[in-house]
Amino acid sequence: MAGAPHPHGRPSHTGPAETLDTQVIVVGAGPVGLLLAGELALRGIQVTLVERRHGPTTESRASTLHARTMELLDSRGLLADLGSPPCEPRGHFGGIPLDLTLPGPYPGQWKVPQTRTEAILEEWALGLGADLRCGHTLHAVRDHGSHVEAAATSRHGTRVTLRAAHLVACDGQDSTVRRLTGADFPGTPAARELLRADVEGVDIQNRRFERLPGGLAVAARNRAGVTRVMVHEFGTAVRERAGAPHFDEMAAAWKRVTGQDITGATPLWVGHFDDENRILARYRHGRVLFAGDAAHRQMPIGGQALNLGLQDAYNLGWKLAAAVDGTAPAHLLDTYDTERAAVGAAVLGNIRAQALLLLGGPEVEGLRTVLAELVAHEEVRAPLAAMISGLDVRYDVGGPEHPLRGARLPHMRLRVGETVCTTAELLRSGRGLLLGLGAPPPRLDATAAGRVDTVTAHPAPGSPPERTPALLVRPDGHVVWAGGRDGNGLAEAAGRWFGIA
Ligand SMILES: Cc1cc2nc3c(=O)[nH]c(=O)nc-3n(C[C@H](O)[C@H](O)[C@H](O)COP(=O)(O)OP(=O)(O)OC[C@H]3O[C@@H](n4cnc5c(N)ncnc54)[C@H](O)[C@@H]3O)c2cc1C
């Protein structure tokens, strides 16, 4: 990363000053920053969140949680707080209907407003001890090699200097940290844009990705009577904008595409987004790391942007905590970059494909027809559904081939002693898991005690038996070793992922 704080954007300062020492600075208390802060605090790490906003966001953003995100929230005991959100088993790929039904506890699209997800994550992270500094804008970062130093200014003019072992940029798509560090952010510029508004006081029919002769129209009314409308006119270029579009522009485009007049509606929020597609060349720059929209910029299509970011934070949290408390084996933190950059590149690829299918003009009709026919075949539907849901992620964790190695721990109902529980519940401590199925697992070194929970479980009544006798699972639910009672290869896997000899 660039060594010196960047001169641009640094406010002149004459007010009071404060210095704060912490272990990890997280810039941005959006959903990704909040989940990461909670993951760190869960493991006893001192974490300070620096957030520019001084109140909750008023923007209407993501509304979908996918299956893998639901699983990770379950593994932290946060699902009950969501209540009973509506679930739609049907999603889409570039507007082509796609059944998301897959094995697992939470298939489908769970309709949760992003504001609700953020509120739950904030309460959880703060309850675990994370320190949230709202109304603070970060404007300088410096990696000293031994530690990182950052500067923020509060809305009252206090300049705060923060020092920590690491800083994680979760500051969204226009990331200040990315700009300050000059991190390479290659990709493709925006070529198409969608206008979007949340409106009240209008009675129009729902439209599910309707491709009309002049463009694409979407209308979805929620339970509160608010209708989200989105429109794109085929062949129109992206406009230079200084701020949000005016509702008149949106209504005029809607009229041209659908013939409907919505000028009488009350706009609650108007925005736009485009298909700019970029991903950081590296997610780790020394002691500075990036997660969520700060690391990848994509069209928020199919509800993948938010889910991808939350899964970044889940992958990073336990690794960074181990690096800070000195228990991380060599290169553990680097695996965040290799694992999540690969997943990010794959997701951004499918988003590019979807943007083309959805917003391309008549020239993409043939392709859409072929794909719609292919999706009717299970061999095509299931992998696409797994890709959209985040269930296809499999990391390269080393060791001999095994169907579970690198994949997420499958959902199982188990009996542990007299208690019936699920595999997600076994991950709630935030530690690794050495799971013996049907009999105690092979033994690990005594240092494992603080890092890995050892559990012997049996299939719960009515559940199928699991054929693999023992599994070693990372705190983010990915299996790193699967084997027999002889424990062949277990010590190597434990050393590689947990620093246990
Ligand atoms: C208009 C819009 C609509 C969207 N719609 C959808 C959708 O329908 N589906 C979907 O999946 N995704 C959607 N997204 C994307 C989704 O909202 C993001 O993927 C998600 O919010 C990313 O979370 P994040 O925590 O990485 O970043 P953000 O949510 O952007 O959070 C970043 C935080 O950092 C703070 N910050 C920024 N700079 C600084 C600084 N210098 N100092 C201190 N704090 C700072 C910001 O105030 C903000 O709170 C949409 C995004 C936008 C902008």
Coordinates of C-alpha atoms and ligand atoms in Angstrom, one line a residue:
M1 CA 0.0 0.0 0.0
A2 CA 1.0 3.6 -0.3
G3 CA 2.9 4.6 2.8
A4 CA 1.9 8.2 3.4
P5 CA -1.6 9.5 4.1
H6 CA -3.1 10.8 0.9
P7 CA -3.3 14.6 0.7
H8 CA -6.7 14.7 -1.1
G9 CA -9.8 14.9 1.0
R10 CA -8.0 15.6 4.3
P11 CA -9.8 18.3 6.0
S12 CA -7.8 21.2 7.4
H13 CA -7.9 20.8 11.2
T14 CA -7.6 23.2 14.1
G15 CA -10.0 21.5 16.6
P16 CA -9.4 19.1 19.5
A17 CA -7.6 15.8 19.0
E18 CA -7.8 12.3 20.5
T19 CA -5.7 9.2 20.1
L20 CA -7.2 5.7 20.3
D21 CA -5.3 2.4 20.4
T22 CA -7.3 -0.7 19.4
Q23 CA -6.5 -4.0 17.8
V24 CA -8.5 -3.8 14.6
I25 CA -10.0 -0.7 12.9
V26 CA -13.0 -1.4 10.7
V27 CA -13.9 1.4 8.3
G28 CA -17.6 1.5 7.6
A29 CA -20.5 0.2 9.6
G30 CA -22.5 -1.1 6.7
P31 CA -23.6 -4.8 6.8
V32 CA -20.1 -6.1 6.0
G33 CA -18.3 -4.0 8.6
L34 CA -20.8 -4.9 11.2
L35 CA -20.6 -8.6 10.6
L36 CA -16.8 -8.5 10.6
A37 CA -16.8 -6.4 13.8
G38 CA -19.0 -9.0 15.5
E39 CA -16.8 -11.9 14.2
L40 CA -13.8 -10.2 15.8
A41 CA -15.5 -9.3 19.0
L42 CA -16.8 -12.8 19.4
R43 CA -13.2 -13.9 19.6
G44 CA -12.2 -11.3 22.2
I45 CA -10.6 -8.9 19.7
Q46 CA -10.8 -5.2 20.5
V47 CA -12.4 -3.7 17.4
T48 CA -13.3 -0.1 16.6
L49 CA -15.7 0.7 13.8
V50 CA -15.4 4.2 12.2
E51 CA -18.6 5.2 10.5
R52 CA -19.2 8.5 8.6
R53 CA -23.0 8.4 9.0
H54 CA -24.4 9.5 12.3
G55 CA -27.8 7.9 11.8
P56 CA -29.2 4.9 10.0
T57 CA -29.2 5.0 6.2
T58 CA -32.3 6.1 4.4
E59 CA -31.3 4.5 1.2
S60 CA -33.4 1.6 -0.1
R61 CA -30.9 -1.1 -0.8
A62 CA -30.7 -4.9 -0.9
S63 CA -33.8 -6.9 0.1
T64 CA -32.6 -10.5 -0.4
L65 CA -30.6 -12.9 1.7
H66 CA -29.6 -16.1 0.0
A67 CA -29.3 -19.6 1.4
R68 CA -25.6 -19.5 2.4
T69 CA -26.0 -16.2 4.2
M70 CA -29.0 -17.6 6.1
E71 CA -26.7 -20.5 7.1
L72 CA -24.0 -18.2 8.4
L73 CA -26.5 -16.1 10.4
D74 CA -27.8 -19.4 11.8
S75 CA -24.3 -20.3 12.9
R76 CA -24.2 -17.1 15.0
G77 CA -27.7 -17.6 16.4
L78 CA -29.0 -14.5 14.6
L79 CA -31.9 -16.1 12.6
A80 CA -34.5 -15.8 15.4
D81 CA -34.0 -12.0 15.2
L82 CA -35.1 -12.0 11.6
G83 CA -38.6 -13.3 12.6
S84 CA -40.3 -15.1 9.7
P85 CA -39.3 -13.2 6.6
P86 CA -41.1 -14.2 3.4
C87 CA -39.2 -16.7 1.3
E88 CA -39.5 -17.0 -2.5
P89 CA -38.2 -20.3 -3.8
R90 CA -38.0 -18.8 -7.3
G91 CA -35.2 -16.5 -8.2
H92 CA -33.8 -15.6 -11.6
F93 CA -30.7 -15.6 -13.8
G94 CA -30.6 -12.5 -15.8
G95 CA -34.3 -12.3 -15.5
I96 CA -34.9 -15.9 -16.6
P97 CA -36.9 -17.6 -13.8
L98 CA -34.7 -20.0 -11.8
D99 CA -36.0 -22.4 -9.1
L100 CA -33.5 -22.0 -6.2
T101 CA -34.6 -25.2 -4.4
L102 CA -31.5 -27.1 -3.2
P103 CA -30.6 -29.5 -0.4
G104 CA -30.1 -27.5 2.8
P105 CA -32.2 -25.8 5.5
Y106 CA -32.7 -22.4 3.7
P107 CA -33.2 -22.6 0.0
G108 CA -34.7 -19.6 -1.8
Q109 CA -34.6 -15.9 -1.5
W110 CA -35.4 -14.5 1.9
K111 CA -36.9 -11.1 1.7
V112 CA -35.2 -9.0 4.4
P113 CA -34.7 -5.2 4.0
Q114 CA -31.0 -4.4 4.3
T115 CA -31.8 -1.9 7.1
R116 CA -33.2 -4.8 9.2
T117 CA -30.1 -7.0 8.5
E118 CA -27.9 -4.1 9.6
A119 CA -29.9 -3.4 12.7
I120 CA -29.5 -7.0 13.8
L121 CA -25.8 -7.1 13.1
E122 CA -25.2 -3.9 14.8
E123 CA -27.0 -5.0 18.0
W124 CA -25.1 -8.3 17.9
A125 CA -21.6 -6.7 17.3
L126 CA -22.1 -4.0 20.0
G127 CA -23.4 -6.6 22.4
L128 CA -20.2 -8.5 22.0
G129 CA -18.2 -5.3 22.8
A130 CA -17.4 -3.7 19.4
D131 CA -16.8 0.0 19.7
L132 CA -18.8 2.0 17.1
R133 CA -17.8 5.6 16.4
C134 CA -20.6 7.1 14.3
G135 CA -20.2 10.5 12.7
H136 CA -16.5 9.9 12.0
T137 CA -15.0 10.2 8.6
L138 CA -11.8 8.4 7.9
H139 CA -9.4 10.5 5.7
A140 CA -5.9 9.1 6.1
V141 CA -4.3 5.6 6.4
R142 CA -0.7 4.6 6.9
D143 CA 0.8 1.2 7.1
H144 CA 3.9 1.3 9.3
G145 CA 4.8 -2.3 8.8
S146 CA 4.5 -3.1 12.5
H147 CA 1.0 -1.5 12.9
V148 CA -1.4 0.7 11.0
E149 CA -2.4 4.3 11.8
A150 CA -5.5 6.1 10.5
A151 CA -7.0 9.5 11.0
A152 CA -10.7 10.4 11.2
T153 CA -12.5 13.6 11.9
S154 CA -15.7 13.6 13.9
R155 CA -18.7 15.7 12.8
H156 CA -17.9 18.0 15.8
G157 CA -14.4 18.6 14.5
T158 CA -12.4 16.3 16.8
R159 CA -9.5 14.7 14.9
V160 CA -9.0 11.1 16.0
T161 CA -5.8 9.2 15.4
L162 CA -6.4 5.5 15.6
R163 CA -3.6 2.9 15.9
A164 CA -4.1 -0.9 15.4
A165 CA -2.6 -4.1 14.2
H166 CA -4.8 -4.1 11.2
L167 CA -7.4 -2.0 9.3
V168 CA -10.2 -3.5 7.2
A169 CA -11.8 -1.3 4.6
C170 CA -15.6 -2.0 4.6
D171 CA -16.3 1.4 3.3
G172 CA -18.4 0.5 0.3
Q173 CA -18.2 0.9 -3.4
D174 CA -16.5 4.4 -3.4
S175 CA -14.1 3.2 -0.7
T176 CA -11.9 6.0 0.7
V177 CA -9.3 3.5 1.8
R178 CA -9.1 2.1 -1.7
R179 CA -8.4 5.6 -3.0
L180 CA -5.9 6.4 -0.3
T181 CA -3.9 3.3 -0.8
G182 CA -4.1 3.4 -4.6
A183 CA -5.1 -0.2 -4.6
D184 CA -5.4 -1.6 -8.2
F185 CA -9.1 -2.0 -9.0
P186 CA -9.3 -3.3 -12.6
G187 CA -12.5 -4.1 -14.4
T188 CA -15.0 -2.7 -16.9
P189 CA -16.7 0.7 -16.8
A190 CA -20.4 1.2 -16.7
A191 CA -22.2 0.8 -20.0
R192 CA -25.8 0.5 -18.9
E193 CA -27.8 1.9 -16.0
L194 CA -31.1 1.2 -14.3
L195 CA -33.2 3.9 -12.6
R196 CA -34.9 2.8 -9.4
A197 CA -37.5 4.3 -7.1
D198 CA -39.6 3.3 -4.1
V199 CA -43.0 4.9 -4.5
E200 CA -46.3 5.1 -2.7
G201 CA -49.7 6.2 -3.8
V202 CA -49.8 4.4 -7.1
D203 CA -51.6 1.2 -8.2
I204 CA -49.7 -0.6 -10.8
Q205 CA -49.4 -4.3 -11.5
N206 CA -46.3 -6.2 -10.5
R207 CA -43.9 -6.7 -13.3
R208 CA -41.2 -9.4 -12.9
F209 CA -38.3 -8.5 -15.2
E210 CA -40.5 -7.6 -18.1
R211 CA -38.6 -7.1 -21.3
L212 CA -40.8 -4.7 -23.5
P213 CA -39.8 -3.4 -26.9
G214 CA -38.2 -0.3 -25.5
G215 CA -36.6 -1.6 -22.4
L216 CA -36.8 -3.5 -19.1
A217 CA -39.4 -2.8 -16.4
V218 CA -39.7 -4.2 -12.9
A219 CA -42.4 -3.4 -10.3
A220 CA -42.8 -5.1 -7.0
R221 CA -45.1 -4.1 -4.2
N222 CA -44.1 -5.0 -0.7
R223 CA -46.3 -5.8 2.3
A224 CA -46.2 -2.2 3.5
G225 CA -47.7 -1.0 0.2
V226 CA -44.5 0.5 -1.1
T227 CA -43.7 -0.3 -4.8
R228 CA -40.2 -0.6 -6.0
V229 CA -39.9 0.3 -9.7
M230 CA -36.9 -0.1 -11.9
V231 CA -36.5 0.8 -15.5
H232 CA -33.8 0.6 -18.2
E233 CA -34.2 1.8 -21.8
F234 CA -32.4 -0.4 -24.3
G235 CA -29.5 1.2 -26.0
T236 CA -29.3 4.3 -23.8
A237 CA -25.9 5.3 -22.6
V238 CA -25.0 5.9 -18.9
R239 CA -25.4 9.5 -17.9
E240 CA -22.9 11.6 -16.0
R241 CA -24.6 12.4 -12.7
A242 CA -23.8 14.7 -9.8
G243 CA -26.3 13.0 -7.5
A244 CA -29.5 10.9 -7.5
P245 CA -31.8 11.2 -10.5
H246 CA -34.9 13.3 -10.2
F247 CA -38.2 11.3 -10.0
D248 CA -39.4 13.1 -13.2
E249 CA -36.6 11.4 -15.1
M250 CA -37.6 8.1 -13.7
A251 CA -41.3 8.6 -14.5
A252 CA -40.6 9.8 -18.0
A253 CA -38.5 6.7 -18.7
W254 CA -41.2 4.5 -17.1
K255 CA -43.8 6.0 -19.4
R256 CA -41.7 5.5 -22.5
V257 CA -41.0 1.8 -21.7
T258 CA -44.4 0.7 -20.2
G259 CA -46.8 3.4 -21.4
Q260 CA -47.9 3.9 -17.8
D261 CA -48.1 7.2 -16.1
I262 CA -46.6 7.2 -12.5
T263 CA -46.1 10.9 -12.2
G264 CA -48.8 11.1 -9.5
A265 CA -46.9 8.7 -7.2
T266 CA -45.0 9.9 -4.1
P267 CA -41.4 9.0 -4.4
L268 CA -39.9 7.8 -1.1
W269 CA -36.4 7.3 -2.6
V270 CA -34.9 7.6 -6.1
G271 CA -31.6 6.1 -7.1
H272 CA -29.8 4.5 -10.0
F273 CA -27.2 1.9 -10.4
D274 CA -25.1 0.7 -13.3
D275 CA -23.1 -2.3 -14.5
E276 CA -19.6 -1.2 -13.7
N277 CA -17.7 -4.3 -12.8
R278 CA -14.4 -4.2 -10.9
I279 CA -12.6 -6.3 -8.4
L280 CA -9.4 -5.6 -6.4
A281 CA -6.3 -7.2 -7.8
R282 CA -5.5 -8.1 -4.1
Y283 CA -7.8 -8.1 -1.1
R284 CA -4.8 -7.8 1.3
H285 CA -2.3 -5.0 1.2
G286 CA 0.0 -5.6 4.1
R287 CA -1.9 -4.7 7.3
V288 CA -4.8 -3.3 5.3
L289 CA -7.5 -5.6 4.0
F290 CA -10.7 -5.0 2.0
A291 CA -14.1 -6.6 2.2
G292 CA -17.6 -6.2 0.7
D293 CA -18.3 -3.5 -1.9
A294 CA -14.9 -1.9 -1.1
A295 CA -13.3 -5.0 -2.6
H296 CA -15.7 -5.5 -5.6
R297 CA -18.1 -3.3 -7.5
Q298 CA -20.9 -5.0 -9.3
M299 CA -24.4 -4.4 -10.4
P300 CA -26.7 -5.4 -7.5
I301 CA -28.5 -8.0 -9.6
G302 CA -30.0 -11.1 -8.3
G303 CA -29.3 -9.9 -4.8
Q304 CA -25.7 -11.2 -4.8
A305 CA -23.8 -8.0 -3.9
L306 CA -24.8 -7.9 -0.2
N307 CA -24.5 -11.7 0.2
L308 CA -21.0 -11.8 -1.4
G309 CA -19.8 -9.1 1.0
L310 CA -21.3 -10.8 4.1
Q311 CA -19.5 -14.0 3.1
D312 CA -16.2 -12.1 2.7
A313 CA -16.6 -10.9 6.4
Y314 CA -17.4 -14.4 7.6
N315 CA -14.3 -15.8 5.9
L316 CA -12.0 -13.0 7.2
G317 CA -13.2 -12.7 10.8
W318 CA -11.7 -15.8 12.4
K319 CA -8.5 -15.6 10.3
L320 CA -7.9 -12.0 11.3
A321 CA -8.7 -12.7 15.0
A322 CA -6.1 -15.5 14.9
A323 CA -3.6 -13.2 13.3
V324 CA -4.1 -10.6 16.0
D325 CA -4.0 -12.9 18.9
G326 CA -0.9 -14.6 17.5
T327 CA -2.3 -18.1 17.0
A328 CA -2.6 -17.9 13.2
P329 CA -0.4 -20.3 11.3
A330 CA 1.8 -18.8 8.6
H331 CA -0.1 -17.6 5.5
L332 CA -3.6 -18.1 7.1
L333 CA -4.4 -14.4 6.5
D334 CA -3.3 -14.7 2.9
T335 CA -5.9 -17.4 2.3
Y336 CA -8.5 -14.7 2.8
D337 CA -7.2 -13.0 -0.3
T338 CA -6.8 -16.2 -2.4
E339 CA -10.2 -17.7 -1.4
R340 CA -12.4 -14.6 -1.5
A341 CA -10.8 -13.0 -4.6
A342 CA -11.5 -16.2 -6.5
V343 CA -15.1 -16.3 -5.3
G344 CA -15.5 -12.6 -6.1
A345 CA -14.2 -13.0 -9.6
A346 CA -16.6 -15.9 -10.2
V347 CA -19.6 -14.0 -8.9
L348 CA -18.7 -10.9 -10.8
G349 CA -18.5 -13.0 -13.9
N350 CA -22.0 -14.3 -13.5
I351 CA -23.2 -10.8 -12.7
R352 CA -21.7 -9.6 -16.0
A353 CA -23.5 -12.4 -17.8
Q354 CA -26.8 -11.6 -16.1
A355 CA -26.4 -7.8 -16.9
L356 CA -26.1 -8.7 -20.5
L357 CA -29.1 -11.0 -20.6
L358 CA -31.2 -8.6 -18.7
L359 CA -30.3 -5.2 -20.2
G360 CA -29.1 -6.3 -23.7
G361 CA -31.5 -5.3 -26.5
P362 CA -33.2 -7.6 -29.0
E363 CA -29.8 -9.1 -30.0
V364 CA -29.8 -11.2 -26.7
E365 CA -33.3 -12.7 -27.3
G366 CA -31.9 -15.8 -29.0
L367 CA -29.5 -16.4 -26.1
R368 CA -32.2 -16.0 -23.6
T369 CA -34.4 -18.5 -25.4
V370 CA -31.6 -21.1 -25.4
L371 CA -30.8 -20.5 -21.8
A372 CA -34.4 -20.7 -20.7
E373 CA -34.6 -24.1 -22.4
L374 CA -31.4 -25.3 -20.7
V375 CA -32.5 -24.2 -17.3
A376 CA -35.4 -26.6 -17.5
H377 CA -32.8 -29.4 -17.2
E378 CA -31.8 -30.2 -13.6
E379 CA -28.1 -30.6 -14.6
V380 CA -28.1 -26.9 -15.5
R381 CA -30.6 -25.5 -13.0
A382 CA -29.0 -27.0 -9.9
P383 CA -25.4 -25.6 -10.4
L384 CA -26.8 -22.2 -11.4
A385 CA -29.0 -22.2 -8.3
A386 CA -26.0 -23.1 -6.2
M387 CA -24.0 -20.3 -7.7
I388 CA -26.6 -17.7 -7.0
S389 CA -27.2 -19.0 -3.5
G390 CA -23.5 -19.1 -2.5
L391 CA -23.8 -22.8 -1.9
D392 CA -21.3 -23.9 -4.6
V393 CA -18.3 -22.3 -2.8
R394 CA -15.5 -24.8 -2.3
Y395 CA -12.1 -23.7 -1.2
D396 CA -8.8 -25.4 -2.0
V397 CA -7.9 -26.5 1.5
G398 CA -5.2 -29.0 0.5
G399 CA -5.1 -32.8 1.3
P400 CA -6.4 -35.7 -0.6
E401 CA -9.7 -35.5 -2.6
H402 CA -12.8 -36.0 -0.6
P403 CA -16.4 -34.9 -1.5
L404 CA -16.6 -32.8 1.7
R405 CA -13.1 -31.3 1.8
G406 CA -13.2 -27.6 1.1
A407 CA -17.0 -27.6 1.0
R408 CA -19.3 -26.3 3.7
L409 CA -20.3 -28.6 6.5
P410 CA -23.6 -30.1 5.3
H411 CA -26.7 -29.4 7.4
M412 CA -27.3 -32.4 9.8
R413 CA -29.6 -32.9 12.7
L414 CA -27.4 -34.6 15.4
R415 CA -27.8 -36.0 18.9
V416 CA -25.0 -34.9 21.2
G417 CA -25.5 -36.6 24.5
E418 CA -29.2 -36.1 25.3
T419 CA -29.5 -33.0 23.2
V420 CA -30.6 -32.8 19.6
C421 CA -29.0 -30.0 17.6
T422 CA -27.9 -29.0 14.1
T423 CA -24.5 -28.6 12.6
A424 CA -25.0 -24.8 12.5
E425 CA -25.5 -24.8 16.3
L426 CA -22.2 -26.6 16.8
L427 CA -20.4 -23.7 15.1
R428 CA -21.8 -21.0 17.4
S429 CA -18.8 -20.8 19.7
G430 CA -16.8 -19.3 16.8
R431 CA -14.1 -21.9 17.2
G432 CA -13.2 -24.8 14.9
L433 CA -15.0 -28.1 15.2
L434 CA -13.6 -31.7 15.4
L435 CA -16.7 -33.8 14.9
G436 CA -16.8 -37.5 15.5
L437 CA -19.9 -39.1 13.9
G438 CA -21.1 -42.2 15.6
A439 CA -17.9 -42.5 17.8
P440 CA -15.3 -40.1 19.3
P441 CA -13.0 -38.5 16.7
P442 CA -9.3 -39.1 16.7
R443 CA -7.4 -37.0 19.3
L444 CA -5.7 -33.7 18.7
D445 CA -2.9 -32.0 20.5
A446 CA -3.8 -30.3 23.8
T447 CA -3.3 -26.8 22.3
A448 CA -6.4 -27.6 20.3
A449 CA -8.6 -27.1 23.4
G450 CA -8.9 -23.3 22.9
R451 CA -9.2 -23.3 19.2
V452 CA -11.3 -26.4 18.3
D453 CA -14.3 -27.9 20.0
T454 CA -14.3 -31.7 20.0
V455 CA -17.7 -33.2 19.7
T456 CA -19.0 -36.7 19.4
A457 CA -22.4 -36.9 17.8
H458 CA -24.9 -39.4 16.5
P459 CA -27.5 -38.9 13.8
A460 CA -30.7 -37.6 15.4
P461 CA -33.7 -39.9 15.2
G462 CA -35.0 -40.0 11.7
S463 CA -31.8 -38.5 10.2
P464 CA -29.7 -40.5 7.7
P465 CA -26.3 -41.7 9.0
E466 CA -23.3 -39.8 7.8
R467 CA -20.7 -42.1 6.2
T468 CA -17.6 -40.1 7.0
P469 CA -16.5 -41.0 10.6
A470 CA -14.8 -37.7 11.5
L471 CA -14.5 -34.1 10.2
L472 CA -12.4 -31.1 11.0
V473 CA -14.2 -27.9 10.3
R474 CA -13.1 -24.3 10.2
P475 CA -15.0 -21.6 12.2
D476 CA -16.6 -20.5 8.9
G477 CA -18.0 -23.9 8.4
H478 CA -15.7 -25.2 5.7
V479 CA -14.4 -28.8 6.1
V480 CA -10.6 -29.0 6.0
W481 CA -10.2 -32.7 6.9
A482 CA -12.5 -35.7 6.5
G483 CA -11.3 -39.1 7.5
G484 CA -11.4 -42.2 9.6
R485 CA -10.6 -43.1 13.2
D486 CA -6.9 -43.6 12.4
G487 CA -6.7 -39.8 12.0
N488 CA -4.6 -40.0 9.0
G489 CA -3.8 -36.5 7.8
L490 CA -5.6 -34.8 10.7
A491 CA -2.5 -33.3 12.3
E492 CA -1.4 -31.7 9.1
A493 CA -4.8 -30.1 8.5
A494 CA -4.9 -28.9 12.1
G495 CA -1.5 -27.4 11.8
R496 CA -2.3 -25.7 8.5
W497 CA -5.6 -24.1 9.6
F498 CA -5.3 -23.8 13.4
G499 CA -1.6 -23.7 14.1
I500 CA -1.9 -26.9 16.2
A501 CA 1.1 -29.3 15.9
Ligands
LIG1 C1 -28.6 2.3 -4.4 C2 -28.2 0.9 -4.1 C3 -29.1 -0.1 -4.3 C4 -28.7 -1.5 -4.0 N1 -29.5 -2.5 -4.2 C5 -29.1 -3.8 -3.9 C6 -30.0 -4.9 -4.1 O1 -31.1 -4.7 -4.5 N2 -29.5 -6.1 -3.9 C7 -28.2 -6.3 -3.4 O2 -27.8 -7.5 -3.2 N3 -27.4 -5.3 -3.2 C8 -27.8 -4.0 -3.5 N4 -27.0 -3.0 -3.3 C9 -25.7 -3.3 -2.9 C10 -25.7 -3.6 -1.4 O3 -26.4 -2.5 -0.7 C11 -24.2 -3.6 -1.0 O4 -23.6 -4.7 -1.6 C12 -24.0 -3.6 0.5 O5 -24.5 -2.5 1.1 C13 -22.5 -3.7 0.7 O6 -22.2 -3.6 2.1 P1 -20.9 -2.9 2.5 O7 -20.9 -3.0 4.0 O8 -19.7 -3.5 1.8 O9 -20.9 -1.4 2.1 P2 -22.0 -0.3 2.4 O10 -23.3 -0.8 2.8 O11 -21.9 0.7 1.3 O12 -21.4 0.4 3.8 C14 -20.2 1.2 3.7 C15 -20.2 2.1 4.9 O13 -19.0 2.8 5.0 C16 -19.2 4.1 5.4 N5 -18.1 4.9 4.9 C17 -17.8 5.2 3.6 N6 -16.7 6.0 3.5 C18 -16.4 6.2 4.8 C19 -15.3 7.0 5.4 N7 -14.4 7.6 4.7 N8 -15.2 7.0 6.8 C20 -16.1 6.4 7.5 N9 -17.1 5.6 7.0 C21 -17.3 5.6 5.7 C22 -20.6 4.4 4.7 O14 -21.2 5.5 5.4 C23 -21.3 3.1 4.9 O15 -22.1 3.0 6.1 C24 -27.4 -1.7 -3.5 C25 -26.5 -0.7 -3.4 C26 -26.9 0.6 -3.6 C27 -25.9 1.8 -3.4

